[in-house]
Structures are given as structure tokens and as C-alpha cells.
PDB file of C-alpha atoms in Angstrom:
ATOM      1  CA  UNK A   1      19.365  37.386   3.065  1.00  0.00           C
ATOM      2  CA  UNK A   2      22.257  39.522   4.317  1.00  0.00           C
ATOM      3  CA  UNK A   3      22.081  41.613   7.526  1.00  0.00           C
ATOM      4  CA  UNK A   4      24.871  44.205   7.587  1.00  0.00           C
ATOM      5  CA  UNK A   5      27.369  45.543   5.083  1.00  0.00           C
ATOM      6  CA  UNK A   6      28.436  44.316   1.677  1.00  0.00           C
ATOM      7  CA  UNK A   7      30.685  41.575   3.142  1.00  0.00           C
ATOM      8  CA  UNK A   8      28.253  40.295   5.742  1.00  0.00           C
ATOM      9  CA  UNK A   9      27.425  36.547   5.560  1.00  0.00           C
ATOM     10  CA  UNK A  10      24.433  35.414   3.498  1.00  0.00           C
ATOM     11  CA  UNK A  11      21.591  33.317   4.973  1.00  0.00           C
ATOM     12  CA  UNK A  12      19.614  31.364   2.380  1.00  0.00           C
ATOM     13  CA  UNK A  13      15.909  30.911   2.907  1.00  0.00           C
ATOM     14  CA  UNK A  14      13.285  29.064   0.822  1.00  0.00           C
ATOM     15  CA  UNK A  15      11.178  31.484  -1.171  1.00  0.00           C
ATOM     16  CA  UNK A  16       7.383  31.278  -0.861  1.00  0.00           C
ATOM     17  CA  UNK A  17       6.893  30.671  -4.567  1.00  0.00           C
ATOM     18  CA  UNK A  18       4.695  28.762  -7.008  1.00  0.00           C
ATOM     19  CA  UNK A  19       7.699  26.583  -7.822  1.00  0.00           C
ATOM     20  CA  UNK A  20       8.203  25.678  -4.154  1.00  0.00           C
ATOM     21  CA  UNK A  21       4.550  25.625  -3.109  1.00  0.00           C
ATOM     22  CA  UNK A  22       2.402  24.782  -6.196  1.00  0.00           C
ATOM     23  CA  UNK A  23      -0.679  24.128  -3.982  1.00  0.00           C
ATOM     24  CA  UNK A  24      -0.843  27.638  -2.522  1.00  0.00           C
ATOM     25  CA  UNK A  25      -2.864  30.481  -4.018  1.00  0.00           C
ATOM     26  CA  UNK A  26      -1.126  33.617  -5.366  1.00  0.00           C
ATOM     27  CA  UNK A  27      -2.773  35.653  -2.598  1.00  0.00           C
ATOM     28  CA  UNK A  28      -1.306  33.305   0.018  1.00  0.00           C
ATOM     29  CA  UNK A  29       2.114  33.340  -1.588  1.00  0.00           C
ATOM     30  CA  UNK A  30       2.189  37.121  -1.680  1.00  0.00           C
ATOM     31  CA  UNK A  31       1.122  37.337   1.949  1.00  0.00           C
ATOM     32  CA  UNK A  32       3.819  34.790   2.900  1.00  0.00           C
ATOM     33  CA  UNK A  33       6.414  36.880   1.057  1.00  0.00           C
ATOM     34  CA  UNK A  34       5.396  40.024   2.924  1.00  0.00           C
ATOM     35  CA  UNK A  35       5.549  38.121   6.223  1.00  0.00           C
ATOM     36  CA  UNK A  36       8.990  36.635   5.439  1.00  0.00           C
ATOM     37  CA  UNK A  37      10.515  40.011   4.508  1.00  0.00           C
ATOM     38  CA  UNK A  38       8.991  41.857   7.442  1.00  0.00           C
ATOM     39  CA  UNK A  39      10.224  39.278   9.910  1.00  0.00           C
ATOM     40  CA  UNK A  40      13.713  39.427   8.454  1.00  0.00           C
ATOM     41  CA  UNK A  41      14.143  43.215   8.714  1.00  0.00           C
ATOM     42  CA  UNK A  42      15.630  44.534  11.959  1.00  0.00           C
ATOM     43  CA  UNK A  43      13.844  47.449  13.600  1.00  0.00           C
ATOM     44  CA  UNK A  44      14.562  50.760  11.925  1.00  0.00           C
ATOM     45  CA  UNK A  45      16.561  49.060   9.129  1.00  0.00           C
ATOM     46  CA  UNK A  46      17.236  50.194   5.582  1.00  0.00           C
ATOM     47  CA  UNK A  47      16.165  47.110   3.627  1.00  0.00           C
ATOM     48  CA  UNK A  48      17.572  46.757   0.048  1.00  0.00           C
ATOM     49  CA  UNK A  49      15.663  43.948  -1.608  1.00  0.00           C
ATOM     50  CA  UNK A  50      16.771  42.146  -4.782  1.00  0.00           C
ATOM     51  CA  UNK A  51      13.435  40.720  -5.981  1.00  0.00           C
ATOM     52  CA  UNK A  52      12.880  38.249  -8.783  1.00  0.00           C
ATOM     53  CA  UNK A  53       9.960  39.836 -10.557  1.00  0.00           C
ATOM     54  CA  UNK A  54       9.117  42.391 -13.244  1.00  0.00           C
ATOM     55  CA  UNK A  55       9.120  45.615 -11.188  1.00  0.00           C
ATOM     56  CA  UNK A  56       8.360  49.204 -12.011  1.00  0.00           C
ATOM     57  CA  UNK A  57      11.574  50.721 -10.774  1.00  0.00           C
ATOM     58  CA  UNK A  58       9.884  54.110 -10.507  1.00  0.00           C
ATOM     59  CA  UNK A  59       7.006  53.075  -8.223  1.00  0.00           C
ATOM     60  CA  UNK A  60       7.809  49.621  -6.773  1.00  0.00           C
ATOM     61  CA  UNK A  61       4.785  47.972  -8.385  1.00  0.00           C
ATOM     62  CA  UNK A  62       5.305  44.325  -9.270  1.00  0.00           C
ATOM     63  CA  UNK A  63       3.795  43.325 -12.594  1.00  0.00           C
ATOM     64  CA  UNK A  64       4.440  39.647 -12.424  1.00  0.00           C
ATOM     65  CA  UNK A  65       6.878  36.790 -11.744  1.00  0.00           C
ATOM     66  CA  UNK A  66       6.285  33.427 -13.411  1.00  0.00           C
ATOM     67  CA  UNK A  67       8.612  31.487 -10.964  1.00  0.00           C
ATOM     68  CA  UNK A  68       6.998  33.179  -7.948  1.00  0.00           C
ATOM     69  CA  UNK A  69       3.340  33.471  -8.960  1.00  0.00           C
ATOM     70  CA  UNK A  70       2.861  31.648 -12.225  1.00  0.00           C
ATOM     71  CA  UNK A  71       0.423  33.226 -14.667  1.00  0.00           C
ATOM     72  CA  UNK A  72      -0.835  35.904 -12.241  1.00  0.00           C
ATOM     73  CA  UNK A  73      -0.501  39.222 -14.069  1.00  0.00           C
ATOM     74  CA  UNK A  74      -2.441  41.746 -11.970  1.00  0.00           C
ATOM     75  CA  UNK A  75      -0.123  44.494 -10.621  1.00  0.00           C
ATOM     76  CA  UNK A  76       0.844  44.170  -6.996  1.00  0.00           C
ATOM     77  CA  UNK A  77       2.256  47.098  -5.051  1.00  0.00           C
ATOM     78  CA  UNK A  78       4.614  45.108  -2.861  1.00  0.00           C
ATOM     79  CA  UNK A  79       6.527  48.243  -1.752  1.00  0.00           C
ATOM     80  CA  UNK A  80       3.356  49.754  -0.391  1.00  0.00           C
ATOM     81  CA  UNK A  81       2.373  46.552   1.368  1.00  0.00           C
ATOM     82  CA  UNK A  82       5.806  46.355   3.088  1.00  0.00           C
ATOM     83  CA  UNK A  83       5.701  50.017   4.154  1.00  0.00           C
ATOM     84  CA  UNK A  84       2.193  49.542   5.596  1.00  0.00           C
ATOM     85  CA  UNK A  85       3.245  46.455   7.568  1.00  0.00           C
ATOM     86  CA  UNK A  86       6.601  47.812   8.740  1.00  0.00           C
ATOM     87  CA  UNK A  87       6.684  51.610   8.524  1.00  0.00           C
ATOM     88  CA  UNK A  88       9.791  51.709  10.699  1.00  0.00           C
ATOM     89  CA  UNK A  89      11.811  50.198   7.854  1.00  0.00           C
ATOM     90  CA  UNK A  90      13.046  52.065   4.755  1.00  0.00           C
ATOM     91  CA  UNK A  91      12.211  49.672   1.924  1.00  0.00           C
ATOM     92  CA  UNK A  92      14.183  49.776  -1.351  1.00  0.00           C
ATOM     93  CA  UNK A  93      12.756  47.263  -3.872  1.00  0.00           C
ATOM     94  CA  UNK A  94      14.932  46.438  -6.849  1.00  0.00           C
ATOM     95  CA  UNK A  95      14.549  43.824  -9.600  1.00  0.00           C
ATOM     96  CA  UNK A  96      17.151  41.084  -9.071  1.00  0.00           C
ATOM     97  CA  UNK A  97      18.542  41.364 -12.632  1.00  0.00           C
ATOM     98  CA  UNK A  98      18.927  45.124 -12.263  1.00  0.00           C
ATOM     99  CA  UNK A  99      20.709  44.551  -8.956  1.00  0.00           C
ATOM    100  CA  UNK A 100      22.941  41.866 -10.541  1.00  0.00           C
ATOM    101  CA  UNK A 101      23.732  44.353 -13.390  1.00  0.00           C
ATOM    102  CA  UNK A 102      24.804  47.049 -10.888  1.00  0.00           C
ATOM    103  CA  UNK A 103      27.088  44.565  -9.058  1.00  0.00           C
ATOM    104  CA  UNK A 104      28.515  43.292 -12.381  1.00  0.00           C
ATOM    105  CA  UNK A 105      29.165  46.825 -13.584  1.00  0.00           C
ATOM    106  CA  UNK A 106      30.861  47.724 -10.283  1.00  0.00           C
ATOM    107  CA  UNK A 107      33.270  44.764 -10.408  1.00  0.00           C
ATOM    108  CA  UNK A 108      33.855  44.043 -14.098  1.00  0.00           C
ATOM    109  CA  UNK A 109      33.768  47.236 -16.127  1.00  0.00           C
ATOM    110  CA  UNK A 110      36.928  48.782 -17.597  1.00  0.00           C
ATOM    111  CA  UNK A 111      37.799  52.145 -19.102  1.00  0.00           C
ATOM    112  CA  UNK A 112      36.248  52.900 -22.437  1.00  0.00           C
ATOM    113  CA  UNK A 113      33.077  50.786 -22.093  1.00  0.00           C
ATOM    114  CA  UNK A 114      29.971  52.538 -23.270  1.00  0.00           C
ATOM    115  CA  UNK A 115      27.124  50.182 -22.415  1.00  0.00           C
ATOM    116  CA  UNK A 116      27.206  47.024 -20.278  1.00  0.00           C
ATOM    117  CA  UNK A 117      24.532  44.347 -19.856  1.00  0.00           C
ATOM    118  CA  UNK A 118      23.782  41.351 -17.672  1.00  0.00           C
ATOM    119  CA  UNK A 119      21.696  38.370 -18.845  1.00  0.00           C
ATOM    120  CA  UNK A 120      20.423  35.814 -16.377  1.00  0.00           C
ATOM    121  CA  UNK A 121      19.404  32.283 -17.437  1.00  0.00           C
ATOM    122  CA  UNK A 122      17.912  30.519 -14.462  1.00  0.00           C
ATOM    123  CA  UNK A 123      14.322  29.613 -13.467  1.00  0.00           C
ATOM    124  CA  UNK A 124      13.522  32.615 -15.641  1.00  0.00           C
ATOM    125  CA  UNK A 125      15.319  34.753 -18.199  1.00  0.00           C
ATOM    126  CA  UNK A 126      15.857  38.510 -18.215  1.00  0.00           C
ATOM    127  CA  UNK A 127      18.317  41.125 -19.440  1.00  0.00           C
ATOM    128  CA  UNK A 128      19.349  44.571 -18.214  1.00  0.00           C
ATOM    129  CA  UNK A 129      21.551  47.120 -20.025  1.00  0.00           C
ATOM    130  CA  UNK A 130      23.130  50.225 -18.481  1.00  0.00           C
ATOM    131  CA  UNK A 131      24.605  53.304 -20.127  1.00  0.00           C
ATOM    132  CA  UNK A 132      27.918  53.764 -18.286  1.00  0.00           C
ATOM    133  CA  UNK A 133      28.686  57.170 -19.925  1.00  0.00           C
ATOM    134  CA  UNK A 134      25.497  58.684 -18.443  1.00  0.00           C
ATOM    135  CA  UNK A 135      25.089  56.326 -15.494  1.00  0.00           C
ATOM    136  CA  UNK A 136      21.585  55.396 -16.598  1.00  0.00           C
ATOM    137  CA  UNK A 137      19.451  52.299 -16.731  1.00  0.00           C
ATOM    138  CA  UNK A 138      16.697  53.315 -19.147  1.00  0.00           C
ATOM    139  CA  UNK A 139      13.201  51.957 -18.601  1.00  0.00           C
ATOM    140  CA  UNK A 140       9.904  52.324 -20.429  1.00  0.00           C
ATOM    141  CA  UNK A 141       6.767  54.150 -19.228  1.00  0.00           C
ATOM    142  CA  UNK A 142       5.964  51.208 -16.953  1.00  0.00           C
ATOM    143  CA  UNK A 143       9.412  51.237 -15.400  1.00  0.00           C
ATOM    144  CA  UNK A 144      10.478  48.033 -17.164  1.00  0.00           C
ATOM    145  CA  UNK A 145      13.418  46.940 -19.247  1.00  0.00           C
ATOM    146  CA  UNK A 146      14.610  43.663 -20.708  1.00  0.00           C
ATOM    147  CA  UNK A 147      11.890  41.188 -19.742  1.00  0.00           C
ATOM    148  CA  UNK A 148      12.950  39.124 -22.726  1.00  0.00           C
ATOM    149  CA  UNK A 149      12.081  35.740 -21.239  1.00  0.00           C
ATOM    150  CA  UNK A 150       8.455  36.448 -22.190  1.00  0.00           C
ATOM    151  CA  UNK A 151       9.122  37.303 -25.793  1.00  0.00           C
ATOM    152  CA  UNK A 152       8.624  34.644 -28.486  1.00  0.00           C
ATOM    153  CA  UNK A 153      11.524  32.248 -28.813  1.00  0.00           C
ATOM    154  CA  UNK A 154      13.361  32.794 -32.067  1.00  0.00           C
ATOM    155  CA  UNK A 155      14.161  29.381 -33.520  1.00  0.00           C
ATOM    156  CA  UNK A 156      14.272  27.593 -36.875  1.00  0.00           C
ATOM    157  CA  UNK A 157      14.723  24.142 -35.323  1.00  0.00           C
ATOM    158  CA  UNK A 158      11.997  21.751 -36.551  1.00  0.00           C
ATOM    159  CA  UNK A 159      11.728  20.262 -33.059  1.00  0.00           C
ATOM    160  CA  UNK A 160      10.722  23.566 -31.585  1.00  0.00           C
ATOM    161  CA  UNK A 161       8.786  25.467 -34.214  1.00  0.00           C
ATOM    162  CA  UNK A 162       5.298  25.931 -32.828  1.00  0.00           C
ATOM    163  CA  UNK A 163       6.034  23.310 -30.233  1.00  0.00           C
ATOM    164  CA  UNK A 164       3.580  24.753 -27.769  1.00  0.00           C
ATOM    165  CA  UNK A 165       5.957  24.427 -24.815  1.00  0.00           C
ATOM    166  CA  UNK A 166       4.449  26.399 -21.955  1.00  0.00           C
ATOM    167  CA  UNK A 167       6.345  29.081 -20.023  1.00  0.00           C
ATOM    168  CA  UNK A 168       5.844  29.348 -16.271  1.00  0.00           C
ATOM    169  CA  UNK A 169       3.665  32.329 -17.061  1.00  0.00           C
ATOM    170  CA  UNK A 170       1.234  30.061 -18.867  1.00  0.00           C
ATOM    171  CA  UNK A 171       1.930  31.225 -22.430  1.00  0.00           C
ATOM    172  CA  UNK A 172       3.466  28.959 -25.100  1.00  0.00           C
ATOM    173  CA  UNK A 173       6.723  29.259 -26.999  1.00  0.00           C
ATOM    174  CA  UNK A 174       8.374  32.000 -25.031  1.00  0.00           C
ATOM    175  CA  UNK A 175      12.156  32.263 -24.795  1.00  0.00           C
ATOM    176  CA  UNK A 176      11.866  31.000 -21.232  1.00  0.00           C
ATOM    177  CA  UNK A 177       9.720  28.113 -22.490  1.00  0.00           C
ATOM    178  CA  UNK A 178      12.835  26.731 -24.114  1.00  0.00           C
ATOM    179  CA  UNK A 179      16.021  28.253 -22.669  1.00  0.00           C
ATOM    180  CA  UNK A 180      15.381  28.684 -18.923  1.00  0.00           C
ATOM    181  CA  UNK A 181      16.180  25.844 -16.474  1.00  0.00           C
ATOM    182  CA  UNK A 182      12.597  24.540 -16.575  1.00  0.00           C
ATOM    183  CA  UNK A 183      12.607  25.125 -20.313  1.00  0.00           C
ATOM    184  CA  UNK A 184      15.592  22.850 -20.854  1.00  0.00           C
ATOM    185  CA  UNK A 185      13.623  20.155 -19.020  1.00  0.00           C
ATOM    186  CA  UNK A 186      10.622  20.692 -21.315  1.00  0.00           C
ATOM    187  CA  UNK A 187      12.802  20.414 -24.428  1.00  0.00           C
ATOM    188  CA  UNK A 188      14.391  17.250 -22.993  1.00  0.00           C
ATOM    189  CA  UNK A 189      10.932  15.667 -22.673  1.00  0.00           C
ATOM    190  CA  UNK A 190      10.082  16.758 -26.213  1.00  0.00           C
ATOM    191  CA  UNK A 191      13.182  14.799 -27.397  1.00  0.00           C
ATOM    192  CA  UNK A 192      12.186  11.725 -25.426  1.00  0.00           C
ATOM    193  CA  UNK A 193      14.633  12.284 -22.588  1.00  0.00           C
ATOM    194  CA  UNK A 194      13.947  12.327 -18.819  1.00  0.00           C
ATOM    195  CA  UNK A 195      13.150  15.923 -17.900  1.00  0.00           C
ATOM    196  CA  UNK A 196      12.909  15.218 -14.178  1.00  0.00           C
ATOM    197  CA  UNK A 197      15.323  16.115 -11.398  1.00  0.00           C
ATOM    198  CA  UNK A 198      17.958  13.683 -12.651  1.00  0.00           C
ATOM    199  CA  UNK A 199      18.445  15.893 -15.723  1.00  0.00           C
ATOM    200  CA  UNK A 200      20.603  18.389 -13.877  1.00  0.00           C
ATOM    201  CA  UNK A 201      23.174  15.662 -13.114  1.00  0.00           C
ATOM    202  CA  UNK A 202      22.810  13.748 -16.355  1.00  0.00           C
ATOM    203  CA  UNK A 203      23.209  16.638 -18.784  1.00  0.00           C
ATOM    204  CA  UNK A 204      26.663  17.887 -17.798  1.00  0.00           C
ATOM    205  CA  UNK A 205      27.981  14.295 -17.578  1.00  0.00           C
ATOM    206  CA  UNK A 206      26.454  13.383 -20.897  1.00  0.00           C
ATOM    207  CA  UNK A 207      27.885  16.492 -22.544  1.00  0.00           C
ATOM    208  CA  UNK A 208      31.354  15.630 -21.168  1.00  0.00           C
ATOM    209  CA  UNK A 209      30.994  12.136 -22.605  1.00  0.00           C
ATOM    210  CA  UNK A 210      29.946  13.522 -26.036  1.00  0.00           C
ATOM    211  CA  UNK A 211      26.453  12.013 -25.932  1.00  0.00           C
ATOM    212  CA  UNK A 212      24.722  13.184 -29.137  1.00  0.00           C
ATOM    213  CA  UNK A 213      21.343  13.462 -27.454  1.00  0.00           C
ATOM    214  CA  UNK A 214      22.789  15.828 -24.840  1.00  0.00           C
ATOM    215  CA  UNK A 215      24.547  17.830 -27.530  1.00  0.00           C
ATOM    216  CA  UNK A 216      21.332  18.232 -29.539  1.00  0.00           C
ATOM    217  CA  UNK A 217      19.421  19.287 -26.390  1.00  0.00           C
ATOM    218  CA  UNK A 218      21.960  21.957 -25.577  1.00  0.00           C
ATOM    219  CA  UNK A 219      22.047  23.111 -29.195  1.00  0.00           C
ATOM    220  CA  UNK A 220      18.253  23.562 -29.262  1.00  0.00           C
ATOM    221  CA  UNK A 221      18.127  25.421 -25.941  1.00  0.00           C
ATOM    222  CA  UNK A 222      21.048  27.721 -26.668  1.00  0.00           C
ATOM    223  CA  UNK A 223      19.792  28.538 -30.194  1.00  0.00           C
ATOM    224  CA  UNK A 224      17.142  31.115 -29.184  1.00  0.00           C
ATOM    225  CA  UNK A 225      19.626  32.825 -26.848  1.00  0.00           C
ATOM    226  CA  UNK A 226      22.091  33.150 -29.667  1.00  0.00           C
ATOM    227  CA  UNK A 227      19.399  34.623 -31.895  1.00  0.00           C
ATOM    228  CA  UNK A 228      18.518  37.122 -29.196  1.00  0.00           C
ATOM    229  CA  UNK A 229      22.179  38.173 -28.839  1.00  0.00           C
ATOM    230  CA  UNK A 230      22.511  38.672 -32.626  1.00  0.00           C
ATOM    231  CA  UNK A 231      19.485  40.972 -32.519  1.00  0.00           C
ATOM    232  CA  UNK A 232      20.782  42.774 -29.469  1.00  0.00           C
ATOM    233  CA  UNK A 233      24.146  43.555 -31.022  1.00  0.00           C
ATOM    234  CA  UNK A 234      22.493  44.584 -34.312  1.00  0.00           C
ATOM    235  CA  UNK A 235      20.232  47.121 -32.481  1.00  0.00           C
ATOM    236  CA  UNK A 236      22.823  48.240 -29.895  1.00  0.00           C
ATOM    237  CA  UNK A 237      26.344  48.197 -31.341  1.00  0.00           C
ATOM    238  CA  UNK A 238      27.595  50.120 -28.294  1.00  0.00           C
ATOM    239  CA  UNK A 239      26.905  47.181 -25.993  1.00  0.00           C
ATOM    240  CA  UNK A 240      30.556  46.539 -25.221  1.00  0.00           C
ATOM    241  CA  UNK A 241      30.274  43.947 -22.432  1.00  0.00           C
ATOM    242  CA  UNK A 242      27.615  41.374 -21.493  1.00  0.00           C
ATOM    243  CA  UNK A 243      27.758  39.212 -18.388  1.00  0.00           C
ATOM    244  CA  UNK A 244      25.860  35.935 -18.477  1.00  0.00           C
ATOM    245  CA  UNK A 245      24.963  34.262 -15.194  1.00  0.00           C
ATOM    246  CA  UNK A 246      22.273  32.264 -13.346  1.00  0.00           C
ATOM    247  CA  UNK A 247      21.745  28.601 -12.584  1.00  0.00           C
ATOM    248  CA  UNK A 248      21.891  27.413 -16.240  1.00  0.00           C
ATOM    249  CA  UNK A 249      25.247  29.107 -16.868  1.00  0.00           C
ATOM    250  CA  UNK A 250      26.620  27.868 -13.477  1.00  0.00           C
ATOM    251  CA  UNK A 251      25.303  24.339 -13.927  1.00  0.00           C
ATOM    252  CA  UNK A 252      26.530  23.760 -17.474  1.00  0.00           C
ATOM    253  CA  UNK A 253      29.670  25.875 -17.319  1.00  0.00           C
ATOM    254  CA  UNK A 254      32.072  25.538 -20.238  1.00  0.00           C
ATOM    255  CA  UNK A 255      29.617  23.333 -22.192  1.00  0.00           C
ATOM    256  CA  UNK A 256      27.155  26.187 -22.401  1.00  0.00           C
ATOM    257  CA  UNK A 257      29.794  28.857 -23.094  1.00  0.00           C
ATOM    258  CA  UNK A 258      31.384  26.794 -25.880  1.00  0.00           C
ATOM    259  CA  UNK A 259      28.040  26.069 -27.584  1.00  0.00           C
ATOM    260  CA  UNK A 260      26.923  29.714 -27.447  1.00  0.00           C
ATOM    261  CA  UNK A 261      30.265  30.861 -28.907  1.00  0.00           C
ATOM    262  CA  UNK A 262      30.025  28.211 -31.620  1.00  0.00           C
ATOM    263  CA  UNK A 263      26.561  29.333 -32.688  1.00  0.00           C
ATOM    264  CA  UNK A 264      27.496  33.025 -32.600  1.00  0.00           C
ATOM    265  CA  UNK A 265      30.517  32.268 -34.759  1.00  0.00           C
ATOM    266  CA  UNK A 266      28.260  31.185 -37.667  1.00  0.00           C
ATOM    267  CA  UNK A 267      27.371  33.831 -40.277  1.00  0.00           C
ATOM    268  CA  UNK A 268      23.681  34.211 -40.858  1.00  0.00           C
ATOM    269  CA  UNK A 269      23.697  37.198 -43.272  1.00  0.00           C
ATOM    270  CA  UNK A 270      25.697  40.332 -44.132  1.00  0.00           C
ATOM    271  CA  UNK A 271      24.049  41.901 -41.070  1.00  0.00           C
ATOM    272  CA  UNK A 272      25.462  39.086 -38.926  1.00  0.00           C
ATOM    273  CA  UNK A 273      28.743  37.953 -40.464  1.00  0.00           C
ATOM    274  CA  UNK A 274      29.604  35.710 -37.518  1.00  0.00           C
ATOM    275  CA  UNK A 275      31.675  36.748 -34.464  1.00  0.00           C
ATOM    276  CA  UNK A 276      35.292  35.745 -34.099  1.00  0.00           C
ATOM    277  CA  UNK A 277      36.610  34.112 -30.890  1.00  0.00           C
ATOM    278  CA  UNK A 278      38.571  37.210 -30.097  1.00  0.00           C
ATOM    279  CA  UNK A 279      35.531  39.487 -30.641  1.00  0.00           C
ATOM    280  CA  UNK A 280      33.393  37.284 -28.381  1.00  0.00           C
ATOM    281  CA  UNK A 281      36.123  36.979 -25.689  1.00  0.00           C
ATOM    282  CA  UNK A 282      36.123  40.772 -25.368  1.00  0.00           C
ATOM    283  CA  UNK A 283      32.361  41.106 -25.074  1.00  0.00           C
ATOM    284  CA  UNK A 284      30.974  38.013 -23.280  1.00  0.00           C
ATOM    285  CA  UNK A 285      31.818  37.175 -19.713  1.00  0.00           C
ATOM    286  CA  UNK A 286      30.377  33.918 -18.310  1.00  0.00           C
ATOM    287  CA  UNK A 287      29.890  34.354 -14.581  1.00  0.00           C
ATOM    288  CA  UNK A 288      30.392  31.378 -12.353  1.00  0.00           C
ATOM    289  CA  UNK A 289      29.097  30.941  -8.751  1.00  0.00           C
ATOM    290  CA  UNK A 290      29.800  34.021  -6.577  1.00  0.00           C
ATOM    291  CA  UNK A 291      30.951  36.181  -9.449  1.00  0.00           C
ATOM    292  CA  UNK A 292      27.867  38.410  -9.320  1.00  0.00           C
ATOM    293  CA  UNK A 293      25.946  39.093  -6.136  1.00  0.00           C
ATOM    294  CA  UNK A 294      22.452  40.541  -6.607  1.00  0.00           C
ATOM    295  CA  UNK A 295      22.090  41.254  -2.895  1.00  0.00           C
ATOM    296  CA  UNK A 296      25.297  43.294  -3.039  1.00  0.00           C
ATOM    297  CA  UNK A 297      23.997  45.017  -6.119  1.00  0.00           C
ATOM    298  CA  UNK A 298      20.775  45.979  -4.307  1.00  0.00           C
ATOM    299  CA  UNK A 299      22.929  47.600  -1.575  1.00  0.00           C
ATOM    300  CA  UNK A 300      24.992  49.385  -4.203  1.00  0.00           C
ATOM    301  CA  UNK A 301      22.102  50.645  -6.394  1.00  0.00           C
ATOM    302  CA  UNK A 302      21.692  53.977  -4.603  1.00  0.00           C
ATOM    303  CA  UNK A 303      24.086  55.868  -6.924  1.00  0.00           C
ATOM    304  CA  UNK A 304      22.156  54.492  -9.909  1.00  0.00           C
ATOM    305  CA  UNK A 305      18.630  55.318  -8.736  1.00  0.00           C
ATOM    306  CA  UNK A 306      18.532  58.882 -10.233  1.00  0.00           C
ATOM    307  CA  UNK A 307      19.495  57.324 -13.543  1.00  0.00           C
ATOM    308  CA  UNK A 308      16.740  54.690 -13.641  1.00  0.00           C
ATOM    309  CA  UNK A 309      14.413  56.731 -15.824  1.00  0.00           C
ATOM    310  CA  UNK A 310      12.080  56.543 -18.807  1.00  0.00           C
TER     311      UNK A 310
END
């Protein structure tokens, strides 16, 4: 939470989520979220919220958030609930990945770029792409774009084909089932490794030591992301720059970046001849801690709002 301008200090609060409070009902978690946000907003404030959920950017309706509310999929008009509780506040609700994209575009674009994207790999996975030439973030008729974490994971690995690994949304074999932070833990357990809290410390250390189990785990979890990027570039050759961030990227650092570049360098067909190191260096930017600020993006999104359209 930040109160003030773009450079004001950030206060970190625990989110009332299914991950943090698995015993609470979705109704209770949503009420707790409303209460938390309303208590945080000063009187008469303009509140720009970077929210980790699939949001209709045209209406403010939340369709779902696996990390926050698990499998719950009924639409929830969070914007209306906030306005009803605190009508003195001007509420601007933005998806966190859209906000991160806006901040990334403001700080990392260069002349000549046509389209820029931001991919987050954390407790969930999502992508946003913006058209810089028209200053647009296109969305579908439900106000959504890039909820790729809940698409089927593309993999040919025998360990993962029809593995039945459950996503936080409750469905099996999604991209987030395998390649999100919790997904990496699930794949670790499938390989007979400890998928508990110790994994976050063991994995970077084991990768640095060249442990073959860690290398295979990373290869399996990066694979579906590499497949998704191949498809993305095939369908959108004007995507000139893609930022990658989130807890998985920050936690694994160069290990993740090197493995993704290695996989993308392999040719799969004439449609995907493999990408050279120079080609990838010009199009992929791995974002470390503090590189992209979704809160700052939510504050900056005003100039983009007319261009978030179906």
C-alpha cells in the first residue's frame, strides 16, 4: 500500500486470501478485502488499486482469482462494493498485471517499439500486451486479456503429460499447475522431491551446484512457458519487447533466464527455427526486485484508460 505520490514509501500488508487463510470462506475473504481497502483509504482520496484477479477493465467486475479465492468463479463487483462502503473515495480498480505492464512500458520502452508485453510468474501466471503505436490495451467482450495461467499447459514431457496436477482454481493441468510458484512445488513432489517451504531455498542452491534433479525440475517447469512464448511470437510478430517478472523470476534469477533462453534457442519446426541469443536479448527483459512496480502502474494508468477497449 502506498499513500501519496509515485515515490511515497510502500507499506506491505498481508492479503486476506485463500493462500493465507485456507480456513475462511470466499464470502468472508471478500468482506475482509473490502474492509482492508476501505480502512486504508484516506477520506476523499483517489484510490488506485492494483488487484491480483481477472478483472473486467470496463466495469470493475472481478471474475476470479485462484490465489485469493480458489475455485470460486462467480462474478464479484468489487468496485461497486467499495463505492457503496466508501462513497467519498474515488476508486480505480486495475488488474495487477495490467498495472505492471503500464509501469514496465513507462520505464523500459524505446523508440520504434510496436507492441510491448509483461508476463508475471508468481503465485499465478498472467500476460498483458499493449499496442504502443495506438496506446491501447485490447480486451475481449468481458474486459479480459491474457489470463494464460488457466489455459492447458503445453508440454511433451512424459512426467507431465496428463499428470492431473491441480491449479489453485481447482482444474488440472493448467499452465499455472506446472509453472507458477505453487506449480513448481507440485512438480517437485511429482519427481519425489520435497515440495514444502524448504524448496524455495533448496532449488536455487541446488541449481548453482549443478544438481541434476534441480535441473530437471527447472526444465519441466520452464518448458510450458517456452511453448507459450513460441506461440505468442508466432501469432504476434510485432511483439518487440516482453518483460518477465514475479516471484519465480526474482527467486530463481539467472537460472530461470538461462534455462528459458536455452529452450527458446532450440528449433522445433520451420515456423519456430530457434531464437539466437542476440534476438532474445533484444526482446526479453528479466525484471528483478523493484524493477517493475504495479502500484506505481496503477497510479500511472490514467492515460491508458481510454485505450483499454474491446
